Coordinates of C-alpha atoms in Angstrom, one line a residue:
X1 CA 0.0 0.0 0.0
X2 CA 2.9 2.4 0.9
X3 CA 4.5 1.8 -2.5
X4 CA 1.2 2.5 -4.3
X5 CA 0.9 5.8 -2.5
X6 CA 4.5 6.7 -3.3
X7 CA 3.8 5.9 -7.0
X8 CA 0.7 8.0 -6.9
X9 CA 2.6 11.0 -5.3
X10 CA 5.3 10.5 -8.0
X11 CA 2.7 11.0 -10.7
X12 CA 1.7 14.3 -9.2
X13 CA 4.9 15.7 -10.7
X14 CA 4.6 16.9 -14.3
X15 CA 7.5 15.0 -16.0
X16 CA 7.0 11.6 -14.4
X17 CA 3.3 11.8 -15.2
X18 CA 4.0 12.7 -18.8
X19 CA 6.4 9.8 -19.2
X20 CA 3.8 7.5 -17.7
X21 CA 1.3 8.8 -20.2
X22 CA 3.7 8.2 -23.1
X23 CA 4.3 4.6 -22.0
X24 CA 0.6 4.0 -21.5
X25 CA -0.2 5.3 -25.0
X26 CA 2.4 3.0 -26.5
X27 CA 1.0 -0.2 -24.9
X28 CA -1.5 -1.0 -27.8
X29 CA 1.3 -1.6 -30.2
X30 CA 1.6 -5.1 -28.7
X31 CA -1.8 -6.0 -30.2
X32 CA -0.5 -5.2 -33.8
X33 CA 1.7 -7.6 -35.8
X34 CA 4.4 -8.7 -35.2
X35 CA 3.4 -9.5 -31.6
X36 CA -0.2 -9.8 -32.8
X37 CA -1.6 -10.2 -29.3
X38 CA -5.1 -9.3 -30.6
X39 CA -6.7 -9.9 -27.2
X40 CA -4.4 -7.3 -25.5
X41 CA -6.2 -4.6 -27.5
X42 CA -9.2 -4.9 -25.2
X43 CA -7.2 -4.0 -22.1
X44 CA -4.3 -1.9 -23.5
X45 CA -6.1 1.4 -23.0
X46 CA -7.0 0.9 -19.4
X47 CA -3.8 2.4 -17.9
X48 CA -4.1 5.4 -20.1
X49 CA -7.7 5.9 -19.2
X50 CA -6.9 5.4 -15.5
X51 CA -4.2 8.1 -15.7
X52 CA -6.3 10.7 -17.5
X53 CA -9.3 10.2 -15.1
X54 CA -7.1 11.0 -12.1
X55 CA -5.7 14.2 -13.6
X56 CA -6.0 17.1 -11.1
X57 CA -7.3 19.5 -13.8
X58 CA -8.9 19.4 -17.2
X59 CA -5.7 20.9 -18.7
X60 CA -3.6 18.1 -17.1
X61 CA -6.0 15.5 -18.5
X62 CA -5.6 17.0 -22.0
X63 CA -1.8 16.8 -21.6
X64 CA -2.1 13.2 -20.6
X65 CA -4.1 12.6 -23.8
X66 CA -1.5 14.4 -25.8
X67 CA 1.4 12.5 -24.3
X68 CA -0.4 9.2 -24.7
X69 CA -1.1 10.0 -28.3
X70 CA 2.6 10.8 -28.9
X71 CA 3.5 7.4 -27.4
X72 CA 0.9 5.6 -29.5
X73 CA 2.0 7.3 -32.8
X74 CA 5.7 6.6 -32.2
X75 CA 5.0 3.0 -31.2
X76 CA 2.9 2.1 -34.2
X77 CA 5.3 3.9 -36.6
X78 CA 8.6 3.0 -34.9
X79 CA 9.9 1.2 -38.0
X80 CA 10.1 4.5 -39.7
X81 CA 12.8 5.7 -37.4
X82 CA 15.7 4.7 -39.6
X83 CA 14.1 6.7 -42.5
X84 CA 12.8 9.8 -40.7
X85 CA 15.1 9.9 -37.7
X86 CA 14.2 12.7 -35.3
X87 CA 11.5 13.9 -37.6
X88 CA 9.2 11.0 -36.5
X89 CA 9.0 12.5 -33.0
X90 CA 8.0 15.9 -34.4
X91 CA 5.2 14.2 -36.5
X92 CA 4.1 12.1 -33.5
X93 CA 3.9 15.2 -31.3
X94 CA 1.8 17.0 -33.8
X95 CA -0.6 14.1 -34.4
X96 CA -0.6 13.2 -30.7
X97 CA -2.3 16.5 -30.0
X98 CA -5.4 15.0 -31.6
X99 CA -5.9 12.9 -28.4
X100 CA -5.8 15.9 -26.1
X101 CA -9.6 16.4 -26.2
X102 CA -10.0 12.7 -25.7
X103 CA -8.0 12.9 -22.5
X104 CA -10.1 15.8 -21.3
X105 CA -13.3 13.9 -22.0
X106 CA -12.0 10.9 -20.0
X107 CA -11.6 13.2 -16.9
X108 CA -15.0 14.9 -17.7
X109 CA -16.9 11.6 -17.6
X110 CA -14.8 9.3 -15.3
X111 CA -13.0 11.7 -13.0
X112 CA -13.7 11.7 -9.3
X113 CA -16.6 9.5 -8.3
X114 CA -18.8 9.6 -11.5
X115 CA -22.5 8.8 -11.2
X116 CA -23.8 5.7 -13.0
X117 CA -25.4 8.0 -15.5
X118 CA -22.1 9.7 -16.2
X119 CA -20.2 6.4 -16.4
X120 CA -22.8 5.1 -18.8
X121 CA -22.4 8.1 -21.0
X122 CA -18.7 7.6 -21.1
X123 CA -19.2 4.1 -22.6
X124 CA -20.6 5.9 -25.7
X125 CA -18.8 9.2 -25.7
X126 CA -15.2 8.0 -25.3
X127 CA -15.3 5.5 -28.1
X128 CA -17.0 8.1 -30.3
X129 CA -14.2 10.6 -29.6
X130 CA -11.6 8.0 -30.4
X131 CA -13.2 7.4 -33.8
X132 CA -13.2 11.1 -34.4
X133 CA -9.4 11.1 -33.8
X134 CA -9.0 8.1 -36.2
X135 CA -11.1 9.9 -38.8
X136 CA -8.9 13.1 -38.7
X137 CA -5.6 11.3 -38.7
X138 CA -6.8 9.0 -41.6
X139 CA -6.6 12.0 -43.9
X140 CA -3.9 11.1 -46.4
X141 CA -2.0 14.4 -45.8
X142 CA -1.6 13.5 -42.1
X143 CA -0.2 10.1 -42.7
X144 CA -3.3 8.0 -43.3
X145 CA -5.1 5.3 -41.3
X146 CA -2.1 3.2 -40.4
X147 CA -2.4 1.7 -36.9
X148 CA -6.2 2.0 -36.5
X149 CA -7.0 0.2 -33.3
X150 CA -9.7 -2.0 -34.9
X151 CA -7.1 -3.4 -37.3
X152 CA -5.6 -5.4 -34.5
X153 CA -8.5 -7.8 -34.9
X154 CA -7.5 -8.9 -38.4
X155 CA -7.2 -12.6 -37.4
X156 CA -10.3 -12.9 -35.3
X157 CA -13.2 -14.5 -37.2
X158 CA -16.1 -12.9 -35.3
X159 CA -14.4 -9.5 -35.6
X160 CA -14.0 -9.9 -39.3
X161 CA -17.7 -10.5 -39.5
X162 CA -18.3 -7.2 -37.7
X163 CA -16.0 -5.6 -40.2
X164 CA -18.4 -6.6 -43.0
X165 CA -21.1 -4.7 -41.1
X166 CA -19.3 -1.5 -40.1
X167 CA -15.7 -1.8 -41.4
X168 CA -12.6 -1.3 -39.2
X169 CA -14.4 1.7 -37.7
X170 CA -16.9 -0.5 -35.9
X171 CA -14.0 -2.7 -34.6
X172 CA -12.2 0.4 -33.2
X173 CA -15.4 1.5 -31.4
X174 CA -15.9 -2.0 -29.9
X175 CA -12.3 -2.2 -28.7
X176 CA -12.4 1.2 -27.0
X177 CA -15.8 0.6 -25.5
X178 CA -14.5 -2.6 -23.8
X179 CA -11.5 -0.8 -22.5
X180 CA -13.7 2.0 -21.0
X181 CA -16.0 -0.6 -19.4
X182 CA -13.0 -2.4 -17.9
X183 CA -11.6 0.8 -16.6
X184 CA -14.9 1.7 -14.9
X185 CA -15.1 -1.8 -13.4
X186 CA -11.6 -1.5 -11.9
X187 CA -11.6 2.1 -10.7
X188 CA -15.3 3.2 -10.2
X189 CA -17.0 0.8 -7.8
X190 CA -20.3 2.8 -7.8
X191 CA -20.7 2.4 -11.5
X192 CA -19.8 -1.3 -11.9
X193 CA -23.4 -2.2 -12.7
X194 CA -23.6 -0.1 -15.9
X195 CA -20.1 -1.1 -16.9
X196 CA -21.0 -4.8 -16.6
X197 CA -24.3 -4.1 -18.4
X198 CA -22.3 -2.5 -21.2
X199 CA -20.0 -5.5 -21.5
X200 CA -23.0 -7.8 -21.7
X201 CA -24.7 -5.6 -24.2
X202 CA -21.6 -5.4 -26.3
X203 CA -21.2 -9.2 -26.3
X204 CA -24.9 -9.6 -27.2
X205 CA -24.7 -7.0 -30.0
X206 CA -21.5 -8.7 -31.3
X207 CA -23.2 -12.1 -31.3
X208 CA -26.3 -10.7 -33.0
X209 CA -24.2 -9.0 -35.7
X210 CA -22.2 -12.2 -36.2
X211 CA -25.4 -14.2 -36.6
X212 CA -27.2 -11.6 -38.8
X213 CA -24.5 -10.4 -41.1
X214 CA -24.7 -12.1 -44.5
X215 CA -22.0 -14.6 -45.1
X216 CA -19.9 -14.5 -48.3
X217 CA -21.4 -17.0 -50.7
X218 CA -18.6 -18.5 -52.8
X219 CA -19.7 -18.7 -56.4
X220 CA -16.5 -19.4 -58.2
X221 CA -12.7 -19.8 -58.0
X222 CA -9.7 -18.1 -59.6
X223 CA -6.1 -19.3 -59.7
X224 CA -3.9 -16.3 -58.8
X225 CA -0.1 -16.4 -58.8
X226 CA 2.0 -14.1 -56.7
X227 CA 5.6 -13.5 -57.8
X228 CA 7.9 -12.4 -54.9
X229 CA 11.5 -12.0 -56.1
X230 CA 13.1 -11.0 -52.8
X231 CA 15.7 -8.4 -52.0
X232 CA 17.7 -7.2 -55.0
X233 CA 20.0 -4.1 -55.4
X234 CA 18.8 -2.8 -58.7
X235 CA 15.8 -2.9 -61.1
X236 CA 17.5 -5.0 -63.7
X237 CA 18.5 -7.8 -61.3
X238 CA 15.0 -7.8 -59.8
X239 CA 13.3 -7.9 -63.2
X240 CA 15.4 -10.9 -64.2
X241 CA 14.5 -12.8 -61.0
X242 CA 10.8 -12.0 -61.5
X243 CA 11.1 -13.2 -65.1
X244 CA 12.7 -16.5 -64.0
X245 CA 10.0 -17.1 -61.4
X246 CA 7.2 -16.3 -63.7
X247 CA 8.4 -18.8 -66.3
X248 CA 7.9 -21.5 -63.7
X249 CA 4.2 -20.9 -63.8
X250 CA 3.8 -22.2 -67.3
X251 CA 1.4 -25.1 -67.4
X252 CA -0.1 -24.2 -63.9
X253 CA -3.4 -23.0 -65.4
X254 CA -3.3 -19.6 -63.7
X255 CA -5.9 -16.9 -64.4
X256 CA -3.7 -13.9 -63.4
X257 CA -0.1 -13.3 -62.3
X258 CA 0.6 -10.4 -59.9
X259 CA 4.0 -8.7 -59.3
X260 CA 4.7 -6.4 -56.4
X261 CA 5.1 -2.6 -56.2
X262 CA 8.0 -1.1 -58.2
X263 CA 8.5 -4.5 -59.9
X264 CA 9.4 -2.7 -63.1
X265 CA 11.9 0.2 -62.7
X266 CA 11.6 1.7 -66.2
X267 CA 8.7 3.2 -68.1
X268 CA 7.5 0.7 -70.7
X269 CA 7.2 3.4 -73.3
X270 CA 10.9 4.1 -73.0
X271 CA 11.8 0.4 -72.7
X272 CA 9.6 -1.5 -75.2
X273 CA 12.0 -4.4 -74.8
X274 CA 10.7 -5.0 -71.2
X275 CA 7.1 -4.8 -72.4
X276 CA 7.9 -7.5 -75.0
X277 CA 9.6 -9.7 -72.4
X278 CA 6.6 -9.5 -70.1
X279 CA 4.2 -10.2 -73.0
X280 CA 6.2 -13.3 -73.9
X281 CA 5.8 -14.4 -70.3
X282 CA 2.0 -13.9 -70.6
X283 CA 1.9 -16.1 -73.8
X284 CA 4.0 -18.7 -72.1
X285 CA 1.9 -18.9 -68.9
X286 CA -1.5 -18.2 -70.6
X287 CA -2.3 -15.5 -68.1
X288 CA -2.2 -11.7 -68.0
X289 CA 0.3 -10.1 -65.7
X290 CA -0.2 -7.1 -63.5
X291 CA 3.1 -5.3 -63.0
X292 CA 3.9 -2.1 -61.2
X293 CA 6.0 0.6 -62.8
X294 CA 7.8 3.1 -60.7
X295 CA 9.5 5.5 -63.1
X296 CA 9.4 8.8 -64.9
X297 CA 6.7 8.6 -67.6
X298 CA 7.5 9.0 -71.2
X299 CA 4.2 10.6 -72.1
X300 CA 3.9 13.2 -69.4
X301 CA 6.1 15.0 -66.8
X302 CA 7.0 13.5 -63.5
X303 CA 7.5 10.1 -61.7
X304 CA 4.4 7.9 -61.2
X305 CA 3.7 4.6 -59.5
X306 CA 1.4 2.7 -61.8
X307 CA -0.3 -0.7 -62.0
X308 CA -0.1 -1.8 -65.6
X309 CA -1.9 -4.9 -67.0
X310 CA 0.1 -6.8 -69.7
X311 CA -1.3 -9.5 -72.0
X312 CA 0.1 -11.7 -74.7
X313 CA 0.2 -8.8 -77.1
X314 CA 1.7 -6.3 -74.7
X315 CA 0.1 -3.6 -72.5
X316 CA -3.7 -3.9 -72.6
X317 CA -4.2 -0.2 -72.0
X318 CA -5.5 -0.8 -68.4
X319 CA -3.4 1.4 -66.1
X320 CA -3.9 2.8 -62.6
X321 CA -1.7 5.6 -61.3
X322 CA -1.4 5.7 -57.5
X323 CA -3.6 8.4 -55.9
X324 CA -2.7 8.5 -52.3
X325 CA 1.0 9.0 -51.8
X326 CA 3.1 8.3 -48.6
X327 CA 4.0 11.6 -46.9
X328 CA 7.7 12.1 -46.8
X329 CA 8.3 8.7 -48.5
X330 CA 6.8 9.7 -51.9
X331 CA 6.4 13.4 -51.5
X332 CA 7.2 16.2 -49.0
X333 CA 4.1 18.1 -47.7
X334 CA 4.8 21.8 -48.0
X335 CA 8.2 21.1 -49.5
X336 CA 9.2 24.8 -49.3
X337 CA 8.8 24.6 -45.6
X338 CA 9.7 21.0 -44.8
X339 CA 12.1 20.2 -47.5
X340 CA 14.9 20.0 -44.9
X341 CA 13.6 16.5 -44.0
X342 CA 15.6 15.1 -47.0
X343 CA 18.8 16.1 -45.2
X344 CA 18.0 14.1 -42.0
X345 CA 16.4 11.0 -43.4
X346 CA 15.4 9.0 -46.5
X347 CA 12.6 11.4 -47.5
X348 CA 11.5 11.8 -51.1
X349 CA 14.0 13.9 -53.1
X350 CA 11.4 14.6 -55.8
X351 CA 7.6 14.5 -55.4
X352 CA 5.8 11.7 -57.2
X353 CA 2.7 12.6 -59.2
X354 CA -0.8 11.5 -58.3
X355 CA -3.4 9.7 -60.3
X356 CA -6.9 11.1 -60.5
X357 CA -9.3 8.1 -60.3
X358 CA -9.5 4.5 -59.3
X359 CA -9.6 1.9 -62.0
X360 CA -11.2 -1.5 -62.3
X361 CA -9.4 -3.6 -64.9
X362 CA -10.7 -6.5 -67.1
X363 CA -8.2 -9.3 -66.8
X364 CA -9.6 -12.2 -68.8
X365 CA -12.7 -13.4 -66.9
X366 CA -11.8 -11.4 -63.8
X367 CA -12.5 -7.8 -63.0
X368 CA -9.7 -6.6 -60.7
X369 CA -9.3 -3.5 -58.5
X370 CA -5.6 -2.6 -57.9
X371 CA -4.3 -0.7 -54.8
X372 CA -0.7 0.3 -54.4
X373 CA 1.1 -0.1 -51.1
X374 CA -0.1 2.5 -48.6
X375 CA -3.6 2.6 -50.2
X376 CA -4.5 -0.8 -48.8
X377 CA -4.8 1.0 -45.4
X378 CA -7.8 3.1 -46.6
X379 CA -11.2 1.3 -46.1
X380 CA -13.0 3.6 -48.6
X381 CA -10.7 2.7 -51.5
X382 CA -11.6 -1.0 -51.4
X383 CA -15.2 -0.2 -50.9
X384 CA -15.3 2.0 -54.0
X385 CA -13.6 -0.6 -56.1
X386 CA -16.2 -3.1 -55.0
X387 CA -19.0 -0.7 -55.9
X388 CA -17.4 -0.3 -59.3
X389 CA -17.6 -4.1 -60.0
X390 CA -14.3 -5.5 -58.9
X391 CA -14.3 -9.3 -58.4
X392 CA -11.0 -9.3 -56.5
X393 CA -8.8 -6.6 -54.8
X394 CA -5.1 -6.6 -55.6
X395 CA -2.6 -4.8 -53.4
X396 CA 0.9 -4.3 -54.8
X397 CA 3.5 -3.4 -52.1
X398 CA 7.2 -3.1 -51.3
X399 CA 8.5 -2.9 -47.8
X400 CA 12.2 -3.8 -48.4
X401 CA 13.3 -0.6 -46.6
X402 CA 11.7 -2.0 -43.4
X403 CA 12.5 -5.7 -44.1
X404 CA 13.5 -6.6 -40.5
X405 CA 10.8 -4.6 -38.7
X406 CA 7.2 -5.2 -37.8
X407 CA 6.0 -3.3 -40.9
X408 CA 5.7 -6.1 -43.5
X409 CA 3.5 -8.3 -41.3
X410 CA 1.3 -5.4 -40.2
X411 CA 0.9 -4.3 -43.8
X412 CA -0.1 -7.7 -45.0
X413 CA -2.7 -8.0 -42.2
X414 CA -4.6 -5.0 -43.6
X415 CA -5.7 -7.1 -46.6
X416 CA -7.7 -9.3 -44.3
X417 CA -9.8 -6.4 -43.2
X418 CA -10.3 -5.0 -46.7
X419 CA -11.5 -8.5 -47.8
X420 CA -13.9 -8.8 -44.9
X421 CA -15.3 -5.3 -45.3
X422 CA -16.0 -5.8 -49.0
X423 CA -16.8 -9.5 -49.3
X424 CA -14.2 -9.7 -52.0
X425 CA -10.9 -11.7 -51.8
X426 CA -7.7 -9.7 -51.7
X427 CA -4.3 -10.6 -52.9
X428 CA -1.4 -8.7 -51.2
X429 CA 1.7 -9.1 -53.4
X430 CA 5.0 -7.7 -52.4
X431 CA 8.6 -7.6 -53.7
X432 CA 10.2 -8.9 -50.5
X433 CA 7.4 -10.2 -48.2
X434 CA 5.1 -10.5 -46.5
X435 CA 2.8 -11.6 -49.4
X436 CA -0.6 -13.1 -48.5
X437 CA -4.0 -13.9 -49.9
X438 CA -7.4 -13.6 -48.1
X439 CA -10.8 -15.0 -49.0
X440 CA -14.0 -12.9 -49.2
X441 CA -14.6 -13.5 -45.4
X442 CA -11.1 -12.3 -44.5
X443 CA -9.8 -15.7 -43.7
X444 CA -6.3 -16.5 -45.0
X445 CA -6.0 -18.6 -48.1
X446 CA -2.9 -20.8 -48.4
X447 CA 0.5 -20.0 -46.8
X448 CA 2.1 -16.6 -46.7
X449 CA 5.4 -15.8 -48.4
X450 CA 7.6 -14.4 -45.6
X451 CA 10.4 -11.9 -45.8
X452 CA 12.9 -14.6 -46.5
X453 CA 11.1 -16.1 -49.5
X454 CA 11.9 -15.7 -53.2
X455 CA 9.2 -17.7 -54.9
X456 CA 6.2 -17.8 -57.1
X457 CA 3.1 -19.3 -55.5
X458 CA -0.3 -20.2 -56.9
X459 CA -3.4 -19.6 -54.8
X460 CA -6.8 -21.1 -55.4
X461 CA -8.9 -18.1 -54.5
X462 CA -12.6 -18.3 -53.7
X463 CA -14.8 -15.6 -55.3
X464 CA -18.0 -14.1 -54.0
X465 CA -20.3 -11.3 -55.3
X466 CA -22.7 -10.4 -52.5
X467 CA -22.9 -6.9 -51.1
X468 CA -21.8 -6.5 -47.5
X469 CA -23.6 -4.0 -45.2
X470 CA -20.4 -1.9 -45.1
X471 CA -20.2 -1.6 -48.9
X472 CA -23.9 -0.7 -48.9
X473 CA -24.0 1.8 -46.0
X474 CA -20.4 3.0 -45.9
X475 CA -18.7 4.5 -42.8
X476 CA -21.9 4.7 -40.7
X477 CA -20.1 4.1 -37.4
X478 CA -18.1 7.3 -38.0
X479 CA -21.4 9.2 -38.8
X480 CA -22.9 7.8 -35.6
X481 CA -19.9 8.9 -33.5
X482 CA -19.9 12.4 -34.9
X483 CA -23.6 12.6 -34.1
X484 CA -22.9 11.6 -30.5
X485 CA -20.2 14.3 -30.2
X486 CA -22.5 16.9 -31.8
X487 CA -25.2 16.1 -29.2
X488 CA -22.6 16.3 -26.5
X489 CA -21.5 19.7 -27.8
X490 CA -25.0 21.0 -27.8
X491 CA -25.7 19.6 -24.3
X492 CA -22.5 21.1 -22.9
X493 CA -23.3 24.4 -24.6
X494 CA -26.8 24.6 -23.1
X495 CA -25.4 23.6 -19.7
X496 CA -22.8 26.3 -19.8
X497 CA -25.3 29.0 -20.8
X498 CA -27.9 28.0 -18.2
X499 CA -27.9 30.5 -15.3
X500 CA -26.7 29.0 -12.0
X501 CA -28.7 29.4 -8.9
X502 CA -26.7 29.6 -5.7
X503 CA -29.7 29.0 -3.4
X504 CA -33.3 30.1 -2.8
X505 CA -34.0 33.8 -2.3
X506 CA -35.0 34.8 1.3
X507 CA -38.7 35.2 1.9
X508 CA -38.3 38.4 3.9
X509 CA -36.0 41.4 3.5
X510 CA -32.7 41.0 5.3
X511 CA -32.4 42.8 8.6
X512 CA -29.8 45.5 9.0
X513 CA -27.0 45.3 11.6
X514 CA -25.8 48.2 13.6
X515 CA -23.1 49.0 10.9
X516 CA -25.6 48.9 8.1
X517 CA -24.5 45.6 6.5
X518 CA -27.2 43.1 5.9
X519 CA -27.5 40.2 8.3
X520 CA -28.0 36.7 7.1
X521 CA -31.7 35.7 7.1
X522 CA -32.9 33.2 9.5
X523 CA -34.0 30.0 7.8

């Protein structure tokens, strides 16, 4: 007991408390791959919530939220440290400020001895506020939706079913709601009944959604080959390895062959010999090949990353130019102001150019929707491709710069969520691993190709064409969360403007004392 009190007194000082908040905010990283402790996500926020609710002031609670946000952002992006160096801490500090209002709301609803009604409101308001933070930071210019809390559930069957109803947003709401309920159970004895009721209601709602959500009805099969060359120093050596691996697919009766991001390092208009070599591979294997060109284009200014479909007669004309670029990796936001980042890390020396629209390609009997690297993190992009008629989603990626970090596994896991959300299978093809394939329910199909593999593998991929609730209704959990916060804002505004009464007015005039000051009325 004495050590607990000493620790509590230590947290009264600003710097130890801020350090504790940073560490508490970093805890959820253990729920993401590579550790992949998915169950830990449901308790990982409890220390952060417990810290913010005990803040002596609202300002201190906001600072706890900010510091926790900084810790969270550094932890889930720690693999960028060799590329961005100290710049990653600046970015994390800026984005971590998004959690400052969340920390203040934790204290507002759970601070002190909250009533059951206030604790019950926290079970809705705090997950809604978390979703608002994820919505803002999901903007591509702020780094995109990498590390959304709901994405920790990529390997949990019931959670994937929920993703088909409300996307990764619904999973984030669920995870935060459970954390809030557990924090109330542990630290607010008077409100344990609503907290327990919330956990039971959450379990019941999850079970109902699991039973009600339409299952993906498999109505066909496609044989998709993934070519993963491994780590090579230059584009010529890499292309030669991809060519050799693709030749091995002859006679395998494949419908489509997918190469990874930046698999071709020269524009095919400038290098028609490469286009002829790929077309020869298409004739040999009997399948069209989706490559990814990372080069300065011959027909317009600038460098593009593009998915290009090549058939037996050469490029088919189907081309998708990457739309959402990686900040600092593929372009420098406000380069005139932040261009110095290139001197302290591996930031983009020249901004790549953006595409203008998503494309669904006709690859034989299949209609395929390509996404390039970072874009697989965006739920809306997979949903729009599905609405446009894609039979299968294809992610082309390259994470060789982060080969020995947690990034390749975490990136591959995102494809499971996009598949479950859309009811379409998804192929995640990379240059250096991890490559993986997921069926229309988000379950893994066949073995992964890890970061040590250089191979071509054929996957028997199930196809489905139903419409999931998420595709039909979109990001409705986000809309609901914003509505909750809007109602809260109106309620708080009315409460602030309402005149306060300090007590009942006296029924008779106050008597005067000898010095003329009013005496207190007798009640």
